[in-house]
Amino acid sequence: MEKMYAYEPSAPSLTEVFSKYFKVGAAINSWNLEKDSREYAVLTKQFDVFTLENESKPEPTHPEPDRWVFDRVDRFAAFGEETGKTLRGHTLVWHGQCPMWFFFDENKQLVTEEVLISRMKDHIRTVVGRYKGKIAVWDVVNEVIRDEGGMRESLWYKIAGTNYIKEAFRTAREADPSARLIINDYNLESSDAKADTMAAFVREMIEDGVPVDGIGLQMHLNLFDTDMDKLRRNVRKFTALREIKPDLMLEVTELDMSCYLWADESTDVEWTDELHEQFSAKYTELFRFYVELAEEGVLDSVVFWGLDDGHSWLNGFPRRHKNYPLLIGRDFELKKAFFNVTGIVK
Ligand code: XIL
């Protein structure tokens, strides 16, 4: 079969194919927004929701207490206004890519809960306020739960228990009452204990009147050890929360599917037809489940973590090896899996 490329006007578009079910998106970088580039053609054709892969995190935007760097996020916001695409803000509070000044005073001692929360509120008010009406969704907190269940013992948690999370949501709501506020995490489909903690914690927030609108499932999946029954079972723990909050939404926020197990030391795997078949079958099953969730009105969007295989972080993390985790290949060619996945919509 002749190759088809994601930027070609005649190629199928993920966003169009799934439009009656959910939005489809991708993580991008501000330098992908050059108008006459292939990247720009791909992203505008294929997707209708976008996340900045790194540039809106606290480390780049707020490197020092009195220094803010917004030029790249501004560019992203301008792109959203120009094109009418939906923008996601990622992320306000996280243990990763957060500058250390948040946690320490001038004597290098940990700050009190009061000081930490006031710094956090200042950060959230400034960032969410600046993009009010432009960034529609915020990953308010990211990865606050441990893989084994229980809350992650980050510096945030050590200083402020779970109060920082609740205050973060309240502050974001005040700063932009129309933004959708998400709690985002990984392995929610693969760790039963983590899913249980997430469901229990979101329940607690809802019961406390904390303004949480949805749960973000990162879904950094693996071709070999993703158990679909388990995935469905764990996701159902979250849809069950609609009994107490009927409008709670789910978003798939960072989808990809690595062809290396976590501990795999091998350099480049050979991307055989057989591997591609397995990959395609797993993605297809996954998207059938997404459609099922969308038909229940609970799934808002599915965002891939990267535009194409070549731009994926998985080529460098946790090790450097060539990876093939997305539906669009490194030449922007549509992979066989792309056609199988889009083929489920009749
Ligand atoms: C990753 C980026 O893709 C990398 O470029 C960066 O070096 C580290 O962060 N979960 C998240 C994302 O919430 O912010 C991470 O992004 C991937 C895992």
PDB file of N, CA and C and ligand atoms in Angstrom, residues 53-54 57 90 94 97 142-143 184 218 220 254 305 313, ligand 1:
ATOM      1  N   GLU A  53       4.246  20.274  26.132  1.00  0.00           N
ATOM      2  CA  GLU A  53       4.934  19.132  26.749  1.00  0.00           C
ATOM      3  C   GLU A  53       5.724  19.553  27.992  1.00  0.00           C
ATOM      4  N   ASN A  54       6.327  20.715  27.976  1.00  0.00           N
ATOM      5  CA  ASN A  54       7.137  21.177  29.119  1.00  0.00           C
ATOM      6  C   ASN A  54       6.947  22.644  29.477  1.00  0.00           C
ATOM      7  N   LYS A  57       5.135  24.326  32.631  1.00  0.00           N
ATOM      8  CA  LYS A  57       5.393  23.808  33.982  1.00  0.00           C
ATOM      9  C   LYS A  57       6.050  24.894  34.839  1.00  0.00           C
ATOM     10  N   HIS A  90      -0.644  22.499  31.625  1.00  0.00           N
ATOM     11  CA  HIS A  90       0.041  21.382  32.303  1.00  0.00           C
ATOM     12  C   HIS A  90       1.369  21.891  32.839  1.00  0.00           C
ATOM     13  N   TRP A  94       3.311  20.061  41.016  1.00  0.00           N
ATOM     14  CA  TRP A  94       3.912  18.752  40.728  1.00  0.00           C
ATOM     15  C   TRP A  94       5.221  18.660  41.502  1.00  0.00           C
ATOM     16  N   GLN A  97       9.858  18.971  37.887  1.00  0.00           N
ATOM     17  CA  GLN A  97       9.952  20.233  37.160  1.00  0.00           C
ATOM     18  C   GLN A  97       9.318  21.404  37.924  1.00  0.00           C
ATOM     19  N   ASN A 142      -0.448  17.173  39.638  1.00  0.00           N
ATOM     20  CA  ASN A 142       0.055  16.081  38.807  1.00  0.00           C
ATOM     21  C   ASN A 142       0.774  15.057  39.686  1.00  0.00           C
ATOM     22  N   GLU A 143       0.400  13.798  39.525  1.00  0.00           N
ATOM     23  CA  GLU A 143       1.151  12.683  40.147  1.00  0.00           C
ATOM     24  C   GLU A 143       1.280  12.813  41.663  1.00  0.00           C
ATOM     25  N   ASN A 184      -4.386  14.773  37.769  1.00  0.00           N
ATOM     26  CA  ASN A 184      -3.791  13.969  36.694  1.00  0.00           C
ATOM     27  C   ASN A 184      -2.769  12.984  37.272  1.00  0.00           C
ATOM     28  N   GLN A 218      -3.140   9.590  32.583  1.00  0.00           N
ATOM     29  CA  GLN A 218      -2.024   9.817  31.657  1.00  0.00           C
ATOM     30  C   GLN A 218      -1.965   8.703  30.611  1.00  0.00           C
ATOM     31  N   HIS A 220       0.387   6.229  30.066  1.00  0.00           N
ATOM     32  CA  HIS A 220       1.652   5.831  29.448  1.00  0.00           C
ATOM     33  C   HIS A 220       1.662   4.304  29.499  1.00  0.00           C
ATOM     34  N   GLU A 254      -2.093  11.689  28.362  1.00  0.00           N
ATOM     35  CA  GLU A 254      -0.694  11.540  27.906  1.00  0.00           C
ATOM     36  C   GLU A 254      -0.470  10.180  27.236  1.00  0.00           C
ATOM     37  N   TRP A 305       0.821  11.743  23.920  1.00  0.00           N
ATOM     38  CA  TRP A 305       1.978  12.488  24.448  1.00  0.00           C
ATOM     39  C   TRP A 305       3.039  12.605  23.355  1.00  0.00           C
ATOM     40  N   TRP A 313       8.879  11.519  23.832  1.00  0.00           N
ATOM     41  CA  TRP A 313       9.846  11.496  24.948  1.00  0.00           C
ATOM     42  C   TRP A 313      10.382  10.085  25.190  1.00  0.00           C
TER      43      TRP A 313
HETATM   44  C1  XIL B   1       7.951  14.743  30.299  1.00  0.00           C
HETATM   45  C2  XIL B   1       8.372  15.371  28.978  1.00  0.00           C
HETATM   46  O1  XIL B   1       7.773  14.632  27.936  1.00  0.00           O
HETATM   47  C3  XIL B   1       9.874  15.341  28.847  1.00  0.00           C
HETATM   48  O2  XIL B   1      10.282  16.078  27.694  1.00  0.00           O
HETATM   49  C4  XIL B   1      10.519  15.946  30.093  1.00  0.00           C
HETATM   50  O3  XIL B   1      11.922  15.775  30.005  1.00  0.00           O
HETATM   51  C5  XIL B   1      10.006  15.290  31.353  1.00  0.00           C
HETATM   52  O4  XIL B   1       8.588  15.382  31.378  1.00  0.00           O
HETATM   53  N1  XIL B   1       4.208  12.688  33.064  1.00  0.00           N
HETATM   54  C6  XIL B   1       3.926  14.018  32.904  1.00  0.00           C
HETATM   55  C7  XIL B   1       4.659  14.789  31.880  1.00  0.00           C
HETATM   56  O5  XIL B   1       2.989  14.532  33.525  1.00  0.00           O
HETATM   57  O6  XIL B   1       4.809  16.147  32.253  1.00  0.00           O
HETATM   58  C8  XIL B   1       5.994  14.202  31.547  1.00  0.00           C
HETATM   59  O7  XIL B   1       6.566  14.910  30.464  1.00  0.00           O
HETATM   60  C9  XIL B   1       5.830  12.725  31.223  1.00  0.00           C
HETATM   61  C10 XIL B   1       5.264  11.968  32.400  1.00  0.00           C
END
